[in-house]
Amino acid sequence: MASFLLLRRSTVSHTLFSNANFAASICIYNTSRQFSSSTGTMKIDFTDLTRPHTWYPAARRKKRNVFLHVGPTNSGKTYSALKRLEQSSSGVYCGPLRLLAWEVAKRLNKANVPCDLITGQEKEIVDGARHKAVTVEMADVSHNYDCAVIDEIQMIGCRSRGFSFTRALLGIPADELHLCGDAAAVPLIQEILSVTGDSIEVQYYDRLSPLVPSKIPLRSFSDIRTGDCIVTFSRRNIYKLKKRIEDDGRHLCSVVYGSLPPETRTRQATMFNDESSEFDVLVASDAIGMGLNLNISRIIFSEMEKFDGLEMRPLSVPEIKQIAGRAGRYGSKFPVGEVTCLDKKDLPLIYSSLNCPSPILESAGLFPTFDLLYMYSRSHVNVGLCQILEEFVENAKLSENYFITNCEEMLKVAAVLDELPISLHDKYLFCLRFLCCGHMCPADMNDEILSQGLTQFAHQYAKNRIVRLKEIFTPGTLKVPKTQAELKELESIHKVSFLVI
Ligand SMILES: Nc1ncnc2c1ncn2[C@@H]1O[C@H](COP(=O)(O)OP(=O)(O)OP(=O)(O)O)[C@@H](O)[C@H]1O
Ligand SMILES: [Mg+2]
C-alpha cells in the first residue's frame, strides 16, 4: 500500500457507511402517517423501527423476483445463483467473507464477466465492470441492478453482523434477487418480505457429494494426510498446530484466520488449493467456515469451543455444519468429505450436529440508519453519538421479526470520538468503519494498538479532514515478527491501515 493513501469524505458513499437514504427516509416517514399530533405540530418517533422496509425507496419502487436457494452445504445453491448473476447485464454478489467475495470476483472475471471486488479492506476496480463482488457491509442500496445475490442469508440472525444482511435483503434494488443459505431462514425471510410486494420462490437442494462423520478421532499427528484441514480458533493454536505438523517433516501447512491481512489469506488459500504447491495441509479458523470451495478432503476439529468476543462458547449446530461442509466439495479432487476431531469426546457432538436441522431463525438483525439517528439527535442538542446511540437503542421499537444489533463495541468507539470536533455523520462512519475492519474477527477497543490507531486517526482527521498513512505510522519501524506477540501487533497495525482506505 502506498504511504500517501488518503481518506476524503467523498470516498465513502452509498454503502453501509453512507447516508444516501437520508432524504428518502424522511419522505417515507412523512407519507407513512407514523406520527402523533401534539399542539398542532407533527411529532415523529424516529425510534420506531417497526417498518424497516420503508427505509429503502429504490427497492420498494420495484417488484423484485426473489429466489431462495436453500439446502445443506455443498448442494450447489451458490452455483445456481451465480449462473444467473453471470447471465445478467449488471449485478452484485454479497457474501459474508472476504475470501468468498474474492472467489466470486475471480470466477466472474474468468468467465469474461468483468467484476469489481469491494470489501471493507480493499477495492479492485476492473475496467468496464457492471458486476461487483462485495462483502455484505459494502452492498450499495442506491444502485439498480438486474440481478443480486446474497449468500449465506442465514447470517441475518447473527448478533453482530445480521443487520447488514437485513439491509441488503430489504434494500438492494435488483429485478432478480437470489438468496442462498440454510433452510432455517425460510420462514423468517418469507415473513420479512411479506410486506415488500416482492414475489418469492423457494428452491430446495440436496448435497451433491457425501459428507461422512468419522467413528474415530485422529489417532496421532502421523495420520495427517494431504487435503486435511485442522480447525482451531486462536492464532496461538493455529501456529502451534502448524509447527507440530511441519515438525514431522512430511507436510507443509497454509494458515487462514480472520485477522491475517486479506492478501495473505488469499495467498495462503491459493497455495493450499494449488496441487503443485508443497503446502498440502490447511490449519484454519472459521474464516474458512462458509461457502468456500477449497480442496479439503477431511475436516479435523481440534476444539469445539470458540471465543466470540465476549466469552468462550460451544460451537453452534450451524457453525459445525458449515465448517464440516468444507470437506469433499463437489468437483474438487476429493469426492467424499470426512469429518473428525482430535478429542474422542467431541465425536458425538459432530455426529449429532451433522444429522439434525439447524434451529429455525426467529428474528433478523436491525440497526438504525444514520438518517434516523441524525433526526433523533436534533432533539438532543449538545449530546454526543455515544449517548444518542445508547438512548436510541434503549427506546427502539421493533416488530417481532427483528432484534437490535449489539452495539457495545460501537459505544466504546463513539465515546472516544465524542471528545473530538467532528460531525455526527463522520463519527457514525468511523464507528462502522472501525467495526468492519475485521470481518469474522470484530475489531476490539481492548486492542490497544487498534484503539490508539483510531484515536490518532480521528484526531488527524478532525484537524485536517485528510489523513496520510505516514501520520499514523512511523515509516521504517515495522519489522518481521519473531514472536506471537509481535505478530499480533503487526496484524493490529495492519487493521489500523484499513481505517485509511
Ligand atoms: N451443476 C453443477 N455443475 C458443476 N459444478 C457444480 C454444479 N453445482 C455445484 N457445482 C460445484 O460444486 C461446488 C459446491 O457448490 P456450491 O458452492 O454452489 O455449494 P453451496 O450449496 O453453495 O454450498 P455452501 O452451503 O457450503 O455454500 C462448487 O465448486 C460448485 O462450483
Ligand atoms: Mg454457497
XYZ file of C-alpha atoms and ligand atoms in Angstrom:
533
model
C 0.000 0.000 0.000
C 1.374 3.408 -0.919
C 2.179 5.642 2.013
C 0.117 8.542 0.708
C -3.312 6.912 0.748
C -5.850 9.463 1.857
C -9.311 9.400 3.277
C -11.644 12.003 1.900
C -15.264 12.423 2.750
C -16.245 11.623 -0.822
C -14.586 8.189 -0.776
C -17.345 6.692 1.321
C -20.686 6.606 -0.423
C -23.819 4.553 -0.870
C -22.638 1.618 1.177
C -23.420 0.799 4.775
C -21.275 3.812 5.528
C -23.337 6.296 3.532
C -26.314 8.470 4.283
C -27.770 8.023 0.809
C -31.205 7.287 2.205
C -31.330 10.483 4.181
C -33.849 12.451 2.113
C -35.696 9.330 1.105
C -36.327 8.033 4.577
C -37.695 11.365 5.760
C -40.006 11.443 2.788
C -41.225 7.931 3.518
C -41.823 8.809 7.143
C -43.763 11.850 6.113
C -46.074 9.791 3.999
C -46.499 6.837 6.269
C -48.692 8.500 8.865
C -46.457 7.304 11.662
C -46.753 10.476 13.641
C -48.663 11.517 16.672
C -50.057 15.017 16.744
C -49.395 17.308 19.694
C -50.122 21.009 19.948
C -50.603 21.262 16.234
C -47.056 20.193 15.310
C -46.400 16.751 13.998
C -44.100 14.689 16.195
C -42.302 11.804 14.568
C -40.974 8.923 16.601
C -37.655 8.168 14.939
C -37.034 5.262 17.285
C -39.955 3.428 15.707
C -38.144 0.745 13.680
C -41.198 -1.397 13.031
C -41.268 -0.727 9.257
C -37.646 -1.009 8.088
C -38.708 -1.910 4.548
C -39.763 1.743 4.115
C -36.150 2.879 4.553
C -35.315 1.724 1.038
C -37.439 3.560 -1.519
C -35.375 2.451 -4.545
C -36.052 -1.210 -3.749
C -39.704 -0.502 -2.894
C -40.272 1.031 -6.318
C -39.573 -2.419 -7.793
C -41.451 -5.665 -7.582
C -38.413 -7.860 -7.095
C -38.410 -11.523 -8.041
C -36.807 -13.198 -5.056
C -35.421 -16.754 -5.287
C -34.469 -18.545 -2.108
C -31.928 -21.329 -2.749
C -31.834 -23.477 0.378
C -30.271 -26.778 1.357
C -27.251 -28.335 3.046
C -23.659 -27.282 2.385
C -22.158 -28.314 -0.944
C -25.524 -28.632 -2.681
C -24.984 -26.117 -5.497
C -27.018 -23.202 -4.076
C -24.412 -20.546 -4.751
C -23.524 -22.170 -8.070
C -27.124 -21.777 -9.320
C -27.381 -18.181 -8.136
C -24.036 -17.297 -9.711
C -25.138 -18.745 -13.042
C -27.961 -16.190 -13.059
C -25.576 -13.435 -11.974
C -23.196 -14.318 -14.780
C -26.025 -14.113 -17.345
C -27.317 -10.769 -16.088
C -26.322 -7.466 -17.643
C -25.460 -5.965 -14.242
C -25.272 -7.420 -10.792
C -23.832 -7.702 -7.352
C -22.752 -10.653 -5.207
C -22.847 -10.023 -1.450
C -21.110 -12.547 0.785
C -20.174 -12.784 4.452
C -16.455 -13.438 3.897
C -13.836 -11.529 2.033
C -12.477 -14.811 0.644
C -15.914 -15.677 -0.756
C -16.250 -12.304 -2.492
C -12.758 -12.828 -3.876
C -13.648 -16.340 -5.128
C -16.739 -14.964 -6.916
C -14.892 -11.993 -8.468
C -12.213 -14.371 -9.741
C -14.821 -16.730 -11.174
C -16.782 -13.994 -12.975
C -13.677 -12.343 -14.397
C -12.505 -15.747 -15.637
C -15.878 -16.204 -17.365
C -15.311 -12.855 -19.133
C -17.798 -11.020 -16.948
C -15.753 -8.059 -15.652
C -16.302 -7.856 -11.922
C -15.025 -5.451 -9.243
C -14.007 -6.716 -5.817
C -15.022 -4.428 -2.965
C -14.603 -5.386 0.672
C -14.197 -3.452 3.895
C -10.477 -3.821 3.294
C -9.855 -3.363 -0.405
C -11.161 -2.186 -3.755
C -10.129 -3.822 -7.036
C -11.860 -1.993 -9.844
C -11.998 -3.692 -13.255
C -12.381 -1.580 -16.407
C -15.941 -1.556 -17.704
C -17.270 -3.798 -14.922
C -21.036 -3.859 -14.432
C -20.758 -6.545 -11.778
C -19.406 -6.370 -8.246
C -18.472 -8.965 -5.652
C -18.651 -7.396 -2.218
C -18.716 -8.229 1.460
C -22.261 -7.599 2.564
C -21.423 -4.428 4.520
C -20.311 -2.831 1.246
C -23.550 -3.542 -0.654
C -24.828 -0.447 -2.410
C -28.561 0.045 -1.819
C -28.869 3.058 -4.096
C -27.781 1.355 -7.307
C -30.171 -0.526 -9.598
C -29.081 -4.000 -10.666
C -30.573 -6.658 -12.916
C -29.514 -9.350 -10.502
C -28.242 -9.539 -6.937
C -27.094 -12.494 -4.843
C -26.966 -12.505 -1.058
C -25.051 -15.563 0.060
C -25.313 -17.272 3.464
C -28.550 -15.419 4.159
C -28.972 -17.275 7.476
C -26.347 -14.815 8.764
C -29.258 -12.383 9.024
C -29.705 -13.825 12.512
C -26.108 -13.050 13.542
C -25.990 -10.818 16.662
C -23.234 -8.573 15.344
C -23.454 -8.651 11.531
C -27.085 -9.630 10.931
C -28.170 -6.038 10.359
C -26.038 -5.774 7.211
C -27.829 -8.795 5.741
C -31.209 -7.257 6.621
C -30.152 -4.030 4.948
C -29.082 -5.875 1.792
C -32.231 -8.015 1.805
C -34.610 -5.078 2.153
C -32.556 -2.504 0.316
C -30.892 -3.792 -2.848
C -32.933 -2.572 -5.821
C -32.479 -5.612 -8.094
C -35.048 -7.030 -10.505
C -33.963 -10.513 -9.511
C -32.689 -11.238 -6.007
C -31.153 -14.620 -5.165
C -30.740 -15.621 -1.528
C -28.635 -18.677 -0.733
C -28.386 -20.429 2.598
C -29.783 -22.715 5.244
C -33.450 -23.758 5.148
C -33.709 -22.499 8.742
C -34.043 -18.975 7.326
C -37.032 -19.634 5.056
C -39.990 -18.752 7.353
C -38.308 -15.563 8.603
C -37.390 -14.366 5.098
C -40.929 -15.054 3.892
C -42.306 -13.106 6.831
C -39.948 -10.164 6.327
C -40.674 -9.970 2.607
C -44.438 -10.321 3.028
C -44.692 -6.526 3.299
C -42.372 -5.565 0.441
C -44.535 -6.582 -2.515
C -41.753 -8.836 -3.870
C -42.524 -12.283 -5.276
C -40.773 -15.232 -3.573
C -39.961 -18.690 -4.852
C -38.186 -21.282 -2.684
C -35.901 -23.858 -4.338
C -34.670 -26.806 -2.228
C -31.318 -28.532 -2.907
C -29.692 -31.835 -1.883
C -25.997 -32.471 -1.202
C -24.009 -33.182 -4.352
C -21.445 -35.437 -2.678
C -21.367 -37.303 0.661
C -20.026 -35.969 3.936
C -19.121 -38.712 6.390
C -18.515 -38.177 10.119
C -15.714 -40.447 11.270
C -16.253 -43.048 14.018
C -12.805 -42.446 15.458
C -10.779 -39.325 16.246
C -7.407 -38.657 14.635
C -5.140 -41.231 16.297
C -1.924 -39.238 16.028
C -0.386 -36.426 14.038
C 1.412 -39.000 11.922
C -2.056 -39.778 10.468
C -2.332 -36.281 8.972
C -2.546 -36.543 5.201
C -2.712 -34.338 2.129
C -6.033 -32.440 1.945
C -6.582 -32.319 5.713
C -7.789 -29.113 7.293
C -7.390 -28.728 11.060
C -9.751 -26.211 12.569
C -8.934 -24.187 15.647
C -9.944 -20.714 16.759
C -6.985 -18.853 18.182
C -3.898 -17.555 16.419
C -1.772 -19.219 19.100
C -3.269 -22.671 18.401
C -3.107 -22.186 14.642
C 0.654 -21.628 14.726
C 1.156 -24.315 17.386
C -0.600 -26.903 15.204
C 1.219 -25.758 12.071
C 4.554 -26.220 13.843
C 3.508 -29.588 15.277
C 2.564 -30.928 11.830
C 5.543 -29.449 9.993
C 7.979 -30.775 12.632
C 7.110 -34.307 11.422
C 8.678 -33.298 8.116
C 6.001 -34.754 5.815
C 3.696 -31.776 5.222
C 3.724 -28.003 4.914
C 0.724 -26.056 6.213
C -1.077 -22.995 4.894
C -2.828 -20.932 7.549
C -6.064 -18.945 7.210
C -7.612 -16.894 10.006
C -9.621 -13.691 10.232
C -7.035 -11.184 11.391
C -4.486 -12.114 8.726
C -4.298 -9.344 6.109
C -6.630 -10.160 3.189
C -3.880 -10.570 0.594
C -2.097 -13.029 2.882
C -5.308 -15.005 3.466
C -5.832 -15.256 -0.296
C -2.235 -16.324 -0.894
C -2.395 -18.988 1.801
C -5.703 -20.398 0.492
C -4.411 -20.365 -3.091
C -1.222 -22.197 -2.093
C -3.284 -24.880 -0.369
C -5.648 -25.247 -3.336
C -2.780 -25.456 -5.825
C -1.918 -29.138 -6.323
C 1.590 -28.327 -7.487
C 2.397 -26.432 -4.269
C 4.050 -28.178 -1.325
C 1.504 -26.686 1.077
C -0.903 -29.611 1.225
C -2.444 -29.216 4.706
C -4.512 -26.305 5.969
C -4.726 -25.015 9.541
C -7.597 -22.571 9.758
C -10.179 -20.835 11.888
C -13.811 -20.358 10.905
C -12.570 -17.775 8.387
C -12.947 -20.749 6.008
C -16.297 -21.697 7.534
C -18.795 -20.551 4.939
C -19.418 -21.212 1.294
C -15.772 -21.606 0.246
C -14.670 -24.227 -2.249
C -11.264 -25.425 -1.105
C -9.541 -28.726 -1.899
C -10.242 -30.206 1.539
C -10.728 -33.948 1.989
C -11.113 -34.041 5.760
C -12.035 -31.507 8.401
C -10.435 -32.191 11.779
C -11.879 -30.150 14.654
C -9.128 -29.544 17.189
C -11.626 -27.854 19.541
C -15.384 -27.367 19.685
C -15.445 -24.048 21.538
C -14.558 -20.566 20.414
C -14.174 -17.133 21.944
C -16.880 -14.948 20.435
C -15.570 -11.586 21.581
C -17.264 -11.860 24.971
C -16.811 -15.404 26.208
C -15.813 -18.938 25.322
C -18.857 -20.772 23.988
C -19.522 -24.105 22.298
C -19.804 -24.076 18.512
C -23.427 -23.940 17.379
C -25.005 -26.630 15.175
C -24.977 -24.343 12.083
C -21.312 -23.458 12.692
C -20.306 -27.125 12.948
C -22.251 -27.930 9.783
C -20.778 -25.001 7.896
C -17.189 -25.780 8.846
C -17.584 -29.536 8.270
C -19.210 -28.764 4.921
C -15.880 -27.542 3.518
C -14.745 -31.182 3.128
C -15.271 -33.109 -0.104
C -16.608 -30.294 -2.265
C -18.306 -31.384 -5.460
C -15.910 -31.099 -8.388
C -12.827 -30.995 -6.135
C -10.288 -33.813 -6.196
C -11.926 -35.350 -3.099
C -15.322 -36.862 -3.997
C -16.182 -37.774 -0.390
C -15.723 -35.468 2.597
C -14.779 -36.720 6.053
C -15.124 -35.042 9.428
C -13.345 -35.928 12.643
C -11.693 -34.367 15.697
C -8.659 -34.658 17.937
C -10.559 -35.472 21.103
C -12.765 -38.569 21.170
C -15.314 -36.886 23.432
C -16.195 -34.427 20.615
C -17.326 -37.146 18.176
C -20.969 -37.365 19.403
C -21.442 -33.586 19.022
C -20.104 -33.670 15.462
C -22.280 -36.623 14.603
C -25.472 -35.165 16.067
C -24.863 -31.708 14.561
C -24.437 -33.109 11.060
C -27.633 -35.104 11.441
C -30.039 -32.516 12.783
C -31.579 -29.475 11.135
C -30.408 -26.025 12.198
C -32.816 -24.265 14.560
C -35.368 -22.105 12.729
C -34.361 -18.438 12.723
C -36.691 -16.271 14.782
C -35.522 -12.753 14.032
C -33.174 -10.653 11.906
C -30.643 -8.025 12.965
C -31.517 -4.355 12.604
C -29.571 -1.173 13.188
C -30.745 2.417 12.697
C -29.523 4.185 9.585
C -27.571 7.382 10.075
C -30.607 9.310 8.849
C -32.741 8.097 11.726
C -30.016 8.729 14.290
C -29.486 12.180 12.853
C -33.172 13.085 13.034
C -33.312 11.725 16.567
C -30.205 13.733 17.531
C -31.873 17.010 16.523
C -33.981 16.912 19.644
C -30.867 16.224 21.775
C -28.720 19.331 21.444
C -25.076 19.073 22.615
C -25.247 15.347 23.097
C -22.590 13.069 21.605
C -23.034 9.978 19.447
C -22.447 7.646 22.392
C -25.420 8.961 24.360
C -27.614 9.248 21.273
C -26.878 5.657 20.309
C -27.428 4.414 23.831
C -30.784 6.178 24.189
C -31.889 5.328 20.681
C -31.221 1.637 21.143
C -32.914 1.664 24.544
C -36.053 3.299 23.135
C -36.147 1.470 19.804
C -39.449 -0.188 18.947
C -39.173 -3.302 16.850
C -41.553 -5.779 15.290
C -41.134 -9.393 16.365
C -39.200 -10.203 13.172
C -36.228 -8.117 14.297
C -33.718 -7.650 17.104
C -31.472 -4.662 17.528
C -27.775 -5.255 16.950
C -25.476 -5.426 19.911
C -23.627 -2.111 19.797
C -21.418 -2.376 22.912
C -18.228 -2.036 20.902
C -19.673 0.822 18.869
C -20.485 2.727 22.068
C -16.858 2.464 23.177
C -15.676 3.851 19.829
C -18.323 6.590 19.938
C -17.177 7.645 23.428
C -13.635 8.207 22.102
C -14.881 10.128 19.068
C -17.200 12.327 21.121
C -14.096 14.065 22.509
C -13.271 15.379 19.035
C -14.677 18.252 16.971
C -16.087 16.129 14.145
C -19.619 15.860 12.813
C -22.109 13.234 13.929
C -22.007 11.750 10.444
C -18.235 11.379 10.493
C -18.432 9.757 13.928
C -21.041 7.299 12.698
C -18.859 6.434 9.678
C -15.788 5.976 11.875
C -17.715 3.632 14.155
C -18.889 1.416 11.290
C -15.510 1.565 9.599
C -13.816 0.523 12.821
C -16.176 -2.389 13.395
C -15.877 -3.563 9.784
C -12.079 -3.556 9.621
C -12.025 -7.144 10.840
C -14.704 -9.374 9.351
C -15.253 -12.546 11.366
C -12.862 -11.181 13.927
C -14.520 -7.999 15.101
C -12.331 -5.036 15.807
C -11.938 -4.593 19.503
C -11.362 -1.441 21.548
C -9.466 -3.580 24.085
C -6.803 -3.974 21.420
C -4.516 -1.136 22.474
C -2.895 -0.620 19.075
C -6.248 -0.535 17.329
C -7.850 1.867 19.791
C -4.767 4.135 19.766
C -4.734 3.980 15.944
C -8.378 5.008 15.829
C -7.822 7.898 18.247
C -4.776 9.144 16.356
C -6.561 8.795 13.054
C -9.656 10.650 14.243
C -7.504 13.443 15.740
C -5.690 13.940 12.427
C -8.978 13.855 10.584
C -10.527 16.422 12.945
C -7.515 18.725 12.324
C -7.042 18.421 8.564
C -10.026 16.462 7.183
C -7.428 14.354 5.416
C -5.137 11.690 6.892
C -1.846 10.489 5.469
C -0.782 6.983 6.350
C 2.640 8.208 7.445
C 0.933 10.437 10.026
C -0.313 7.431 11.949
C 2.653 5.127 11.294
C 6.290 5.912 11.744
C 7.773 4.715 8.458
C 10.596 2.184 8.781
C 9.566 0.896 12.214
C 7.802 -2.265 11.038
C 9.809 -5.489 11.179
C 9.282 -9.194 10.566
C 7.617 -10.598 13.701
C 9.588 -13.154 15.695
C 7.084 -13.894 18.461
C 3.322 -14.398 18.743
C 3.035 -11.007 20.456
C 4.909 -9.259 17.640
C 2.726 -10.995 15.058
C -0.462 -9.897 16.811
C 0.938 -6.366 16.982
C 1.633 -6.359 13.243
C -1.877 -7.627 12.466
C -3.377 -4.830 14.581
C -1.233 -2.235 12.815
C -2.425 -3.631 9.503
C -6.030 -3.279 10.650
C -5.442 0.371 11.520
C -4.369 0.930 7.921
C -7.885 -0.107 6.846
C -9.235 2.976 8.544
C -7.339 4.901 5.890
C -8.587 3.142 2.740
N -24.420 -28.069 -11.632
C -23.127 -28.017 -11.317
N -22.187 -28.286 -12.235
C -20.868 -28.226 -11.933
N -20.399 -27.896 -10.710
C -21.293 -27.614 -9.773
C -22.698 -27.663 -10.013
N -23.332 -27.334 -8.881
C -22.359 -27.088 -7.979
N -21.145 -27.243 -8.501
C -19.863 -27.090 -7.812
O -19.984 -27.733 -6.552
C -19.323 -26.995 -5.533
C -20.315 -26.669 -4.438
O -21.345 -25.827 -4.949
P -21.797 -24.513 -4.185
O -20.626 -23.724 -3.748
O -22.801 -23.844 -5.029
O -22.500 -25.186 -2.912
P -23.393 -24.491 -1.796
O -24.662 -25.250 -1.711
O -23.482 -23.045 -2.038
O -22.540 -24.819 -0.504
P -22.342 -23.949 0.848
O -23.604 -24.104 1.638
O -21.184 -24.585 1.512
O -22.107 -22.550 0.447
C -18.754 -25.753 -6.208
O -17.397 -25.970 -6.514
C -19.579 -25.626 -7.473
O -18.862 -24.983 -8.499
Mg -22.656 -21.405 -1.045
